[in-house]
Amino acid sequence: GESTLGGTVGGVLRLAGDDLLTIDDLLDGRLINCQLAVASACQSGHYATAEAPDEFNGLSAGFLQAGAASAVVSLWKVRDDITSIFMTRFYELLETARTDPQQRPVTALREARIWLRGLDNHEAEAFKRMHPQLSQVVGPSMTSYSSPENWAPFVAWGY
């Protein structure tokens, strides 16, 4: 995925079967009751305000304009294995948050970022054993997850 800055499309996500999802596709009202839209694909949250400083464009803006209350996106390319681990933890935290109305996607995102920053190889291996689906995309653990390039690209827009 990527946001196309300065173009008329605004951004695109490549879906299964090479189908494309554009901002124009989102504006048909399909997200009116959506609480959270997540696009963890590379650069799905890329945006600019240089040419129109009072306007916000890109896929994130498209999700919000289409009716999503919140959008979680990635500002730059992140390795698939790290994204898989991070998003699995993020969704776990969101599930836990269902019982607490004060807990928001922004809070779950923050907690997932903190968790990834502190993750060591032993903990990563234990986490992967608890989530067998990760074995399809995640190889041996890295030496460090603490680098900002791994956890900082994920941002939330909206409530």
PDB file of C-alpha atoms in Angstrom:
ATOM      1  CA  GLY A   1       0.000   0.000   0.000  1.00  0.00           C
ATOM      2  CA  GLU A   2       0.978   3.592  -0.432  1.00  0.00           C
ATOM      3  CA  SER A   3      -0.411   7.062  -0.364  1.00  0.00           C
ATOM      4  CA  THR A   4       0.035   8.868  -3.655  1.00  0.00           C
ATOM      5  CA  LEU A   5       0.739  12.448  -2.762  1.00  0.00           C
ATOM      6  CA  GLY A   6      -0.141  15.095  -5.265  1.00  0.00           C
ATOM      7  CA  GLY A   7      -2.104  12.675  -7.409  1.00  0.00           C
ATOM      8  CA  THR A   8      -5.839  12.399  -7.916  1.00  0.00           C
ATOM      9  CA  VAL A   9      -6.096   8.888  -6.453  1.00  0.00           C
ATOM     10  CA  GLY A  10      -4.641   9.825  -3.056  1.00  0.00           C
ATOM     11  CA  GLY A  11      -3.532   6.323  -2.216  1.00  0.00           C
ATOM     12  CA  VAL A  12      -3.967   2.672  -2.938  1.00  0.00           C
ATOM     13  CA  LEU A  13      -3.908  -0.675  -1.163  1.00  0.00           C
ATOM     14  CA  ARG A  14      -3.102  -3.765  -3.195  1.00  0.00           C
ATOM     15  CA  LEU A  15      -5.433  -6.525  -2.038  1.00  0.00           C
ATOM     16  CA  ALA A  16      -5.450 -10.270  -2.685  1.00  0.00           C
ATOM     17  CA  GLY A  17      -5.648 -11.133  -6.373  1.00  0.00           C
ATOM     18  CA  ASP A  18      -4.025  -7.801  -7.273  1.00  0.00           C
ATOM     19  CA  ASP A  19      -7.285  -5.936  -6.668  1.00  0.00           C
ATOM     20  CA  LEU A  20      -6.772  -2.302  -5.732  1.00  0.00           C
ATOM     21  CA  LEU A  21      -8.596  -0.326  -3.054  1.00  0.00           C
ATOM     22  CA  THR A  22      -8.460   3.438  -3.601  1.00  0.00           C
ATOM     23  CA  ILE A  23      -9.835   6.398  -1.682  1.00  0.00           C
ATOM     24  CA  ASP A  24     -12.556   6.730  -4.322  1.00  0.00           C
ATOM     25  CA  ASP A  25     -13.618   3.167  -3.465  1.00  0.00           C
ATOM     26  CA  LEU A  26     -13.906   4.127   0.182  1.00  0.00           C
ATOM     27  CA  LEU A  27     -16.142   7.116  -0.456  1.00  0.00           C
ATOM     28  CA  ASP A  28     -19.144   4.943  -1.272  1.00  0.00           C
ATOM     29  CA  GLY A  29     -20.105   4.888   2.421  1.00  0.00           C
ATOM     30  CA  ARG A  30     -18.886   1.380   3.220  1.00  0.00           C
ATOM     31  CA  LEU A  31     -17.166   2.536   6.424  1.00  0.00           C
ATOM     32  CA  ILE A  32     -19.985   4.593   7.956  1.00  0.00           C
ATOM     33  CA  ASN A  33     -20.213   2.478  11.138  1.00  0.00           C
ATOM     34  CA  CYS A  34     -16.561   1.407  11.169  1.00  0.00           C
ATOM     35  CA  GLN A  35     -14.768   1.982  14.465  1.00  0.00           C
ATOM     36  CA  LEU A  36     -11.291   1.178  13.175  1.00  0.00           C
ATOM     37  CA  ALA A  37      -9.627   0.792   9.772  1.00  0.00           C
ATOM     38  CA  VAL A  38      -6.130  -0.749   9.779  1.00  0.00           C
ATOM     39  CA  ALA A  39      -3.743  -0.634   6.829  1.00  0.00           C
ATOM     40  CA  SER A  40      -0.426  -1.953   8.077  1.00  0.00           C
ATOM     41  CA  ALA A  41       0.980  -2.079   4.544  1.00  0.00           C
ATOM     42  CA  CYS A  42       4.090  -0.133   3.677  1.00  0.00           C
ATOM     43  CA  GLN A  43       3.608   3.617   3.517  1.00  0.00           C
ATOM     44  CA  SER A  44      -0.173   3.342   3.829  1.00  0.00           C
ATOM     45  CA  GLY A  45      -0.048   6.353   6.135  1.00  0.00           C
ATOM     46  CA  HIS A  46       2.216   8.548   4.024  1.00  0.00           C
ATOM     47  CA  TYR A  47       0.745  12.039   3.842  1.00  0.00           C
ATOM     48  CA  ALA A  48       1.629  15.630   3.037  1.00  0.00           C
ATOM     49  CA  THR A  49       0.360  19.068   3.874  1.00  0.00           C
ATOM     50  CA  ALA A  50       2.973  21.121   2.007  1.00  0.00           C
ATOM     51  CA  GLU A  51       0.846  22.183  -0.959  1.00  0.00           C
ATOM     52  CA  ALA A  52      -2.359  22.640   1.033  1.00  0.00           C
ATOM     53  CA  PRO A  53      -1.379  23.148   4.684  1.00  0.00           C
ATOM     54  CA  ASP A  54      -5.003  23.217   5.856  1.00  0.00           C
ATOM     55  CA  GLU A  55      -5.815  19.883   4.188  1.00  0.00           C
ATOM     56  CA  PHE A  56      -4.867  16.340   5.121  1.00  0.00           C
ATOM     57  CA  ASN A  57      -4.674  13.819   2.287  1.00  0.00           C
ATOM     58  CA  GLY A  58      -3.696  10.203   1.766  1.00  0.00           C
ATOM     59  CA  LEU A  59      -5.240   6.862   2.700  1.00  0.00           C
ATOM     60  CA  SER A  60      -5.631   7.818   6.352  1.00  0.00           C
ATOM     61  CA  ALA A  61      -7.721  10.817   5.390  1.00  0.00           C
ATOM     62  CA  GLY A  62      -9.706   8.613   3.006  1.00  0.00           C
ATOM     63  CA  PHE A  63     -10.553   6.161   5.793  1.00  0.00           C
ATOM     64  CA  LEU A  64     -11.688   8.984   8.073  1.00  0.00           C
ATOM     65  CA  GLN A  65     -13.626  10.721   5.307  1.00  0.00           C
ATOM     66  CA  ALA A  66     -15.329   7.420   4.470  1.00  0.00           C
ATOM     67  CA  GLY A  67     -16.657   7.235   8.023  1.00  0.00           C
ATOM     68  CA  ALA A  68     -14.087   5.283  10.038  1.00  0.00           C
ATOM     69  CA  ALA A  69     -13.716   6.648  13.564  1.00  0.00           C
ATOM     70  CA  SER A  70     -10.019   5.805  13.619  1.00  0.00           C
ATOM     71  CA  ALA A  71      -7.331   4.642  11.186  1.00  0.00           C
ATOM     72  CA  VAL A  72      -4.056   2.879  11.986  1.00  0.00           C
ATOM     73  CA  VAL A  73      -1.464   3.028   9.217  1.00  0.00           C
ATOM     74  CA  SER A  74       2.274   2.748   8.571  1.00  0.00           C
ATOM     75  CA  LEU A  75       4.355   5.771   7.618  1.00  0.00           C
ATOM     76  CA  TRP A  76       7.170   3.798   6.007  1.00  0.00           C
ATOM     77  CA  LYS A  77       8.146   0.322   4.860  1.00  0.00           C
ATOM     78  CA  VAL A  78       8.426  -2.222   7.651  1.00  0.00           C
ATOM     79  CA  ARG A  79       9.502  -5.841   7.395  1.00  0.00           C
ATOM     80  CA  ASP A  80       6.592  -8.279   7.045  1.00  0.00           C
ATOM     81  CA  ASP A  81       7.739 -10.410   9.974  1.00  0.00           C
ATOM     82  CA  ILE A  82       7.921  -7.445  12.336  1.00  0.00           C
ATOM     83  CA  THR A  83       4.569  -6.115  11.142  1.00  0.00           C
ATOM     84  CA  SER A  84       3.005  -9.546  11.723  1.00  0.00           C
ATOM     85  CA  ILE A  85       4.277  -9.727  15.296  1.00  0.00           C
ATOM     86  CA  PHE A  86       3.333  -6.111  15.989  1.00  0.00           C
ATOM     87  CA  MET A  87      -0.185  -6.365  14.541  1.00  0.00           C
ATOM     88  CA  THR A  88      -0.875  -9.627  16.360  1.00  0.00           C
ATOM     89  CA  ARG A  89      -0.032  -7.918  19.651  1.00  0.00           C
ATOM     90  CA  PHE A  90      -2.024  -4.812  18.682  1.00  0.00           C
ATOM     91  CA  TYR A  91      -5.144  -6.894  17.995  1.00  0.00           C
ATOM     92  CA  GLU A  92      -4.678  -8.762  21.275  1.00  0.00           C
ATOM     93  CA  LEU A  93      -4.658  -5.435  23.088  1.00  0.00           C
ATOM     94  CA  LEU A  94      -7.730  -4.280  21.155  1.00  0.00           C
ATOM     95  CA  GLU A  95      -9.577  -7.444  22.174  1.00  0.00           C
ATOM     96  CA  THR A  96      -8.694  -6.821  25.810  1.00  0.00           C
ATOM     97  CA  ALA A  97      -9.872  -3.243  25.390  1.00  0.00           C
ATOM     98  CA  ARG A  98     -13.423  -4.314  24.527  1.00  0.00           C
ATOM     99  CA  THR A  99     -14.267  -4.583  28.224  1.00  0.00           C
ATOM    100  CA  ASP A 100     -12.998  -1.072  28.942  1.00  0.00           C
ATOM    101  CA  PRO A 101     -14.879   1.713  27.123  1.00  0.00           C
ATOM    102  CA  GLN A 102     -12.075   4.165  27.939  1.00  0.00           C
ATOM    103  CA  GLN A 103      -9.538   2.032  26.081  1.00  0.00           C
ATOM    104  CA  ARG A 104      -9.136   3.256  22.500  1.00  0.00           C
ATOM    105  CA  PRO A 105      -7.194   2.021  19.471  1.00  0.00           C
ATOM    106  CA  VAL A 106      -4.668   4.787  20.143  1.00  0.00           C
ATOM    107  CA  THR A 107      -3.970   3.320  23.585  1.00  0.00           C
ATOM    108  CA  ALA A 108      -3.644  -0.219  22.220  1.00  0.00           C
ATOM    109  CA  LEU A 109      -1.270   1.084  19.544  1.00  0.00           C
ATOM    110  CA  ARG A 110       0.862   2.849  22.149  1.00  0.00           C
ATOM    111  CA  GLU A 111       0.999  -0.274  24.322  1.00  0.00           C
ATOM    112  CA  ALA A 112       1.925  -2.444  21.325  1.00  0.00           C
ATOM    113  CA  ARG A 113       4.730  -0.051  20.415  1.00  0.00           C
ATOM    114  CA  ILE A 114       6.112  -0.125  23.947  1.00  0.00           C
ATOM    115  CA  TRP A 115       5.843  -3.924  23.987  1.00  0.00           C
ATOM    116  CA  LEU A 116       7.717  -4.314  20.676  1.00  0.00           C
ATOM    117  CA  ARG A 117      10.422  -1.892  21.782  1.00  0.00           C
ATOM    118  CA  GLY A 118      11.144  -4.056  24.824  1.00  0.00           C
ATOM    119  CA  LEU A 119      10.812  -7.427  23.090  1.00  0.00           C
ATOM    120  CA  ASP A 120      13.873  -9.679  23.239  1.00  0.00           C
ATOM    121  CA  ASN A 121      14.560 -12.815  21.188  1.00  0.00           C
ATOM    122  CA  HIS A 122      13.461 -15.216  23.936  1.00  0.00           C
ATOM    123  CA  GLU A 123      10.131 -13.387  24.386  1.00  0.00           C
ATOM    124  CA  ALA A 124       9.641 -13.208  20.614  1.00  0.00           C
ATOM    125  CA  GLU A 125      10.090 -16.967  20.283  1.00  0.00           C
ATOM    126  CA  ALA A 126       7.598 -17.573  23.115  1.00  0.00           C
ATOM    127  CA  PHE A 127       5.111 -15.187  21.469  1.00  0.00           C
ATOM    128  CA  LYS A 128       5.449 -17.011  18.139  1.00  0.00           C
ATOM    129  CA  ARG A 129       4.814 -20.354  19.855  1.00  0.00           C
ATOM    130  CA  MET A 130       1.598 -18.893  21.320  1.00  0.00           C
ATOM    131  CA  HIS A 131       0.547 -17.757  17.814  1.00  0.00           C
ATOM    132  CA  PRO A 132       1.276 -20.584  15.337  1.00  0.00           C
ATOM    133  CA  GLN A 133      -0.072 -18.512  12.416  1.00  0.00           C
ATOM    134  CA  LEU A 134       3.036 -16.338  12.718  1.00  0.00           C
ATOM    135  CA  SER A 135       5.255 -19.242  11.662  1.00  0.00           C
ATOM    136  CA  GLN A 136       4.102 -18.674   8.061  1.00  0.00           C
ATOM    137  CA  VAL A 137       5.692 -15.221   7.868  1.00  0.00           C
ATOM    138  CA  VAL A 138       8.090 -14.925  10.780  1.00  0.00           C
ATOM    139  CA  GLY A 139      11.495 -16.550  10.692  1.00  0.00           C
ATOM    140  CA  PRO A 140      14.078 -16.677  13.470  1.00  0.00           C
ATOM    141  CA  SER A 141      13.963 -13.777  15.887  1.00  0.00           C
ATOM    142  CA  MET A 142      15.992 -10.672  15.218  1.00  0.00           C
ATOM    143  CA  THR A 143      18.655  -9.462  17.571  1.00  0.00           C
ATOM    144  CA  SER A 144      16.689  -6.304  18.435  1.00  0.00           C
ATOM    145  CA  TYR A 145      13.145  -5.029  17.998  1.00  0.00           C
ATOM    146  CA  SER A 146      13.933  -1.794  19.819  1.00  0.00           C
ATOM    147  CA  SER A 147      14.975   0.218  16.771  1.00  0.00           C
ATOM    148  CA  PRO A 148      12.445   2.971  15.956  1.00  0.00           C
ATOM    149  CA  GLU A 149      12.368   1.777  12.343  1.00  0.00           C
ATOM    150  CA  ASN A 150      10.487  -1.288  13.649  1.00  0.00           C
ATOM    151  CA  TRP A 151       7.857   0.228  15.966  1.00  0.00           C
ATOM    152  CA  ALA A 152       7.601   3.949  15.137  1.00  0.00           C
ATOM    153  CA  PRO A 153       5.974   3.845  11.680  1.00  0.00           C
ATOM    154  CA  PHE A 154       2.611   2.742  13.043  1.00  0.00           C
ATOM    155  CA  VAL A 155       0.372   5.717  13.810  1.00  0.00           C
ATOM    156  CA  ALA A 156      -3.295   6.269  14.550  1.00  0.00           C
ATOM    157  CA  TRP A 157      -5.559   9.006  13.241  1.00  0.00           C
ATOM    158  CA  GLY A 158      -8.975   9.745  14.661  1.00  0.00           C
ATOM    159  CA  TYR A 159     -10.276   9.147  18.152  1.00  0.00           C
TER     160      TYR A 159
END
